[in-house]
PDB file of C-alpha atoms in Angstrom:
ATOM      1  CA  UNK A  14     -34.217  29.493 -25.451  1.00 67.00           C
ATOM      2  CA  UNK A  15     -32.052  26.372 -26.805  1.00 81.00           C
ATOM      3  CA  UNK A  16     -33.469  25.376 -30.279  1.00 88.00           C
ATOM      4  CA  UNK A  17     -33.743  22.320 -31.543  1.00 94.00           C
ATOM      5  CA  UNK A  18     -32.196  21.175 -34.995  1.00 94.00           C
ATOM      6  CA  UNK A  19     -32.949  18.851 -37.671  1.00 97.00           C
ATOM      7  CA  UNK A  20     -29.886  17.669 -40.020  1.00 96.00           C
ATOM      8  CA  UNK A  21     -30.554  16.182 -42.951  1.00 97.00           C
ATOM      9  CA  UNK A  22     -27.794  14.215 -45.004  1.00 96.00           C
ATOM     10  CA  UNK A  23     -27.515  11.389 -46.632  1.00 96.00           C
ATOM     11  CA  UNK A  24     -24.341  10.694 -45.018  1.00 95.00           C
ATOM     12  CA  UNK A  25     -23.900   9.539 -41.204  1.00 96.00           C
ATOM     13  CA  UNK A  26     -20.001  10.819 -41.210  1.00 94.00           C
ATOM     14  CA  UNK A  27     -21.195  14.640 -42.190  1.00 92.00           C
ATOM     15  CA  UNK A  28     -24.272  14.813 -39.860  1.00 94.00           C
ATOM     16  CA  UNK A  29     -21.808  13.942 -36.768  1.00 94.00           C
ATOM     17  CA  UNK A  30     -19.504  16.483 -38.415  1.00 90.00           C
ATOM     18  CA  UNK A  31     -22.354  19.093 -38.821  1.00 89.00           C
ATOM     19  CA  UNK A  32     -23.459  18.114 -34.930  1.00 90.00           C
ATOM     20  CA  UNK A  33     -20.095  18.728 -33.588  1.00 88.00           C
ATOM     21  CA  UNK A  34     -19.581  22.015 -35.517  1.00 87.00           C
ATOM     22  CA  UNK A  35     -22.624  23.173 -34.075  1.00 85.00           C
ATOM     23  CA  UNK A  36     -21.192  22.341 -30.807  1.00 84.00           C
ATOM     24  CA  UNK A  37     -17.958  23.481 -31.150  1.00 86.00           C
ATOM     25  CA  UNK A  38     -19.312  27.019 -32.410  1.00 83.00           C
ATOM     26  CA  UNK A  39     -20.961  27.333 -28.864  1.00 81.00           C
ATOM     27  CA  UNK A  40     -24.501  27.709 -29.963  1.00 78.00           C
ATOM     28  CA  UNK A  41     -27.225  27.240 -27.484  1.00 76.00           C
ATOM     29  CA  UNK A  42     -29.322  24.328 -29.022  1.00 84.00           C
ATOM     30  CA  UNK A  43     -32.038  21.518 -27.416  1.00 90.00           C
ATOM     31  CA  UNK A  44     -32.145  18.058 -29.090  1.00 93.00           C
ATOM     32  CA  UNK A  45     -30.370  17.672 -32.110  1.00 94.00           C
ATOM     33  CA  UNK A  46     -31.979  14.969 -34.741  1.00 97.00           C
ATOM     34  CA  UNK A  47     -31.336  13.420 -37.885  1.00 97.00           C
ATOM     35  CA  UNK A  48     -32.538  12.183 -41.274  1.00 98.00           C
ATOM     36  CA  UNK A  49     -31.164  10.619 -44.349  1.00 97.00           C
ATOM     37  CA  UNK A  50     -32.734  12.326 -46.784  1.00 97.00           C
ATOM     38  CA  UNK A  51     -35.871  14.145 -47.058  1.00 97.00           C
ATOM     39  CA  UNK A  52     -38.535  11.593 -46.803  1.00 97.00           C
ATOM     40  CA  UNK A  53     -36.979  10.936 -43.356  1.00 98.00           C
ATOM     41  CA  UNK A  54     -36.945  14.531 -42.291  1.00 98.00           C
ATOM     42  CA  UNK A  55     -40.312  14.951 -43.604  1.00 98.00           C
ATOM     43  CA  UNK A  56     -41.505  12.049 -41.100  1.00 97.00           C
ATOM     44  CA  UNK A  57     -39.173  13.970 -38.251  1.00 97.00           C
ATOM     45  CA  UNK A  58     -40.842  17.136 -38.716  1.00 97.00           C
ATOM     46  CA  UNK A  59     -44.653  15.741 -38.276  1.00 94.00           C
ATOM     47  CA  UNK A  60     -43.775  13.897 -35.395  1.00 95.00           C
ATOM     48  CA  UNK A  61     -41.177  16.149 -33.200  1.00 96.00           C
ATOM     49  CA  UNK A  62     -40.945  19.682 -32.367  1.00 95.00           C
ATOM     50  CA  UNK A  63     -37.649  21.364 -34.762  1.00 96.00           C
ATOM     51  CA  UNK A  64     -37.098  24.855 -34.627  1.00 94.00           C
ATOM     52  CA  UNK A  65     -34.461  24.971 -37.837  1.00 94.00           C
ATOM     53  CA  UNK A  66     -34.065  22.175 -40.722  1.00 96.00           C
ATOM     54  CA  UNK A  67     -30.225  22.039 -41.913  1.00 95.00           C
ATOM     55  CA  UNK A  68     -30.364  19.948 -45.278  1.00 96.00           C
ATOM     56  CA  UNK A  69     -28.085  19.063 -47.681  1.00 94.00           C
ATOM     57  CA  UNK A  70     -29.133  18.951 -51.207  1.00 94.00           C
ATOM     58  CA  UNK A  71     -28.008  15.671 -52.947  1.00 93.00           C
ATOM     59  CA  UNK A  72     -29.570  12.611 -51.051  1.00 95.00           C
ATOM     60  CA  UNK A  73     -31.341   9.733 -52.466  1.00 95.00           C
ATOM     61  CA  UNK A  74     -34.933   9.250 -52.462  1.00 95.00           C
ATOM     62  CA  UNK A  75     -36.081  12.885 -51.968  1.00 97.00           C
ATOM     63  CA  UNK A  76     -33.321  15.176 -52.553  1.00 96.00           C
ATOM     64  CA  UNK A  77     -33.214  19.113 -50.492  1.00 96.00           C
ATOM     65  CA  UNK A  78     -34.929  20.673 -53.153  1.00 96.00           C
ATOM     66  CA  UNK A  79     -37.544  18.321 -53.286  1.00 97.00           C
ATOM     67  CA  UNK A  80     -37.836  18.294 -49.682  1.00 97.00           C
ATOM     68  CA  UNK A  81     -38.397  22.033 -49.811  1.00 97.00           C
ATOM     69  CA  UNK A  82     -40.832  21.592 -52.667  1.00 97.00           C
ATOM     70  CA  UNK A  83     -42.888  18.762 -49.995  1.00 97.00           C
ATOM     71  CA  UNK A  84     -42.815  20.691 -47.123  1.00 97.00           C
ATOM     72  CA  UNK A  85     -43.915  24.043 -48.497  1.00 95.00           C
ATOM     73  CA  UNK A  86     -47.167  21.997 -49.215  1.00 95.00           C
ATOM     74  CA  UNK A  87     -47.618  21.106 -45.356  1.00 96.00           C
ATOM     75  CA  UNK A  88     -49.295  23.604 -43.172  1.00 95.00           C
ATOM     76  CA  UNK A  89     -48.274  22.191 -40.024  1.00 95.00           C
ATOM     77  CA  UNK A  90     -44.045  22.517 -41.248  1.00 96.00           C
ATOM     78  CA  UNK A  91     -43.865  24.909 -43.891  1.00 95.00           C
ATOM     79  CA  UNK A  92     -42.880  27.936 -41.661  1.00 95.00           C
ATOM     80  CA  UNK A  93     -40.200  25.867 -40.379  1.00 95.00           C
ATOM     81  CA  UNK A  94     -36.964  27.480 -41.664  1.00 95.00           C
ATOM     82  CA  UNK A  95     -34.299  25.556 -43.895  1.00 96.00           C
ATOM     83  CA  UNK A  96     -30.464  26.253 -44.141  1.00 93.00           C
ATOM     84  CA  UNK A  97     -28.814  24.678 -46.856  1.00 93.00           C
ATOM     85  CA  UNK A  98     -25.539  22.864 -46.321  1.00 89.00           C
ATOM     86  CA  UNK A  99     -23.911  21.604 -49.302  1.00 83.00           C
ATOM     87  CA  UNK A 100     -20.927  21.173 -52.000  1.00 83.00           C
ATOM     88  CA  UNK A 101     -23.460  22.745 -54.538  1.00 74.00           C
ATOM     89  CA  UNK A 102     -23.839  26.215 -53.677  1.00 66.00           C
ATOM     90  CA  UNK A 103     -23.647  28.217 -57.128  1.00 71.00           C
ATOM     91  CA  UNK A 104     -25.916  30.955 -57.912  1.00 72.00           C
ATOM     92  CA  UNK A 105     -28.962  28.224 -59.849  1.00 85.00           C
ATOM     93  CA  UNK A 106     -29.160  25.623 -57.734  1.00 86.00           C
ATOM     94  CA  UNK A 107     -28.933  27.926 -54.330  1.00 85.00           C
ATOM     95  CA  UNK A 108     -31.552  30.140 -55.804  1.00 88.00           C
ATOM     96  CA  UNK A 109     -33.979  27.419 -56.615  1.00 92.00           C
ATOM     97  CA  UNK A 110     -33.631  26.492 -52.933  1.00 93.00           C
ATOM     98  CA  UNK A 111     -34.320  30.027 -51.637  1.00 92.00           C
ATOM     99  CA  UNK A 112     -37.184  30.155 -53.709  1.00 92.00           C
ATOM    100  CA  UNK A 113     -38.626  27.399 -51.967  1.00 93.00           C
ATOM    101  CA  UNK A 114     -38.112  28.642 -48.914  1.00 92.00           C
ATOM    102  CA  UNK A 115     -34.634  28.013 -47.599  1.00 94.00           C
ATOM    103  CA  UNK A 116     -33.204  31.458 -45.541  1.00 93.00           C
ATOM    104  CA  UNK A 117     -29.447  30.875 -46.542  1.00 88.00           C
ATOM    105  CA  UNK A 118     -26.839  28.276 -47.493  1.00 88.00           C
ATOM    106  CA  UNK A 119     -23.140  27.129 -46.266  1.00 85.00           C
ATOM    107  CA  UNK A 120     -20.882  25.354 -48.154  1.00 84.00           C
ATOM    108  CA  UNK A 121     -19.141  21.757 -47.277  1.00 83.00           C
ATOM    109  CA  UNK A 122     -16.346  21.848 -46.159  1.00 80.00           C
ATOM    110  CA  UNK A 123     -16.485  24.576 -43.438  1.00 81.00           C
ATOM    111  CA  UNK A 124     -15.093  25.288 -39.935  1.00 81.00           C
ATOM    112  CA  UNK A 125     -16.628  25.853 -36.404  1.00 79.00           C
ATOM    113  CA  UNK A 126     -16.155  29.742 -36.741  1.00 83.00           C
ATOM    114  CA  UNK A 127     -18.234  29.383 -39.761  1.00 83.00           C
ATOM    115  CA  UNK A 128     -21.232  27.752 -38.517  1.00 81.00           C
ATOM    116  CA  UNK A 129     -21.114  30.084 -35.755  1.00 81.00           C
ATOM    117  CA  UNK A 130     -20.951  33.367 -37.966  1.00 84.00           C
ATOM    118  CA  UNK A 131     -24.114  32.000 -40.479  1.00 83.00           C
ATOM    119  CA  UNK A 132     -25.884  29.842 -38.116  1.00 79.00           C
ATOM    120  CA  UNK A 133     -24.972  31.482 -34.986  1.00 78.00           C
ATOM    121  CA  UNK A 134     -28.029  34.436 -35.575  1.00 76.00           C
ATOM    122  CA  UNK A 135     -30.676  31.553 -36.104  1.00 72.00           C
ATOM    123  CA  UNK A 136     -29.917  29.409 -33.588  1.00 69.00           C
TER     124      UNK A 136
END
């Protein structure tokens, strides 16, 4: 069953870039939507029906970690899982996101055949 997906960035360029990797990696997904940050995804999630949350972590307003922080606290979307795509994927700041919750991260930039071998599983 197609899943749906939730991308969260702060920039318009890398969601279409993270949307057309997804596509071009052949994975079998519903609706894809979008936020800016993690207020906006927060919103998303109450209101629509997301089956995996990709977020960056650096966004105004409510950055990933935050977001992971916000949404662990929200019965209704806190079993929703999070992948982490980002520039910042050292050891700290990737496992302060996995101890909030997220399942795994990839790192900006990547390539179709990427998304497909880490995402491809989830999706």
């Amino acid at each position: 069953m197609a899943k749906n997906v939730l991308l969260v960035d702060d920039s318009s360029t890398m969601r279409k870039i993270i949307s057309r990797s997804l596509r071009q990696a052949g994975l079998d997904f519903g609706e894809i939507y979008e936020a800016g940050d993690g207020l906006e995804a927060l919103a998303l999630l109450e209101s629509e029906s997301v089956d995996i949350v990709l977020s960056d972590i650096n966004m105004p307003n409510m950055n990933g970690i935050e977001f992971l922080r916000e949404k662990a606290n929200r019965p209704a979307i806190k079993d929703i899982p999070v992948f982490m795509i980002s520039t910042e994927t050292g050891d700290d700041i990737i496992g302060e996101a996995k101890s909030l919750g997220a399942i795994g991260a990839l790192k900006k930039p990547f390539t179709p055949e990427k998304v497909n071998e880490v995402l491809g599983p989830l999706i």
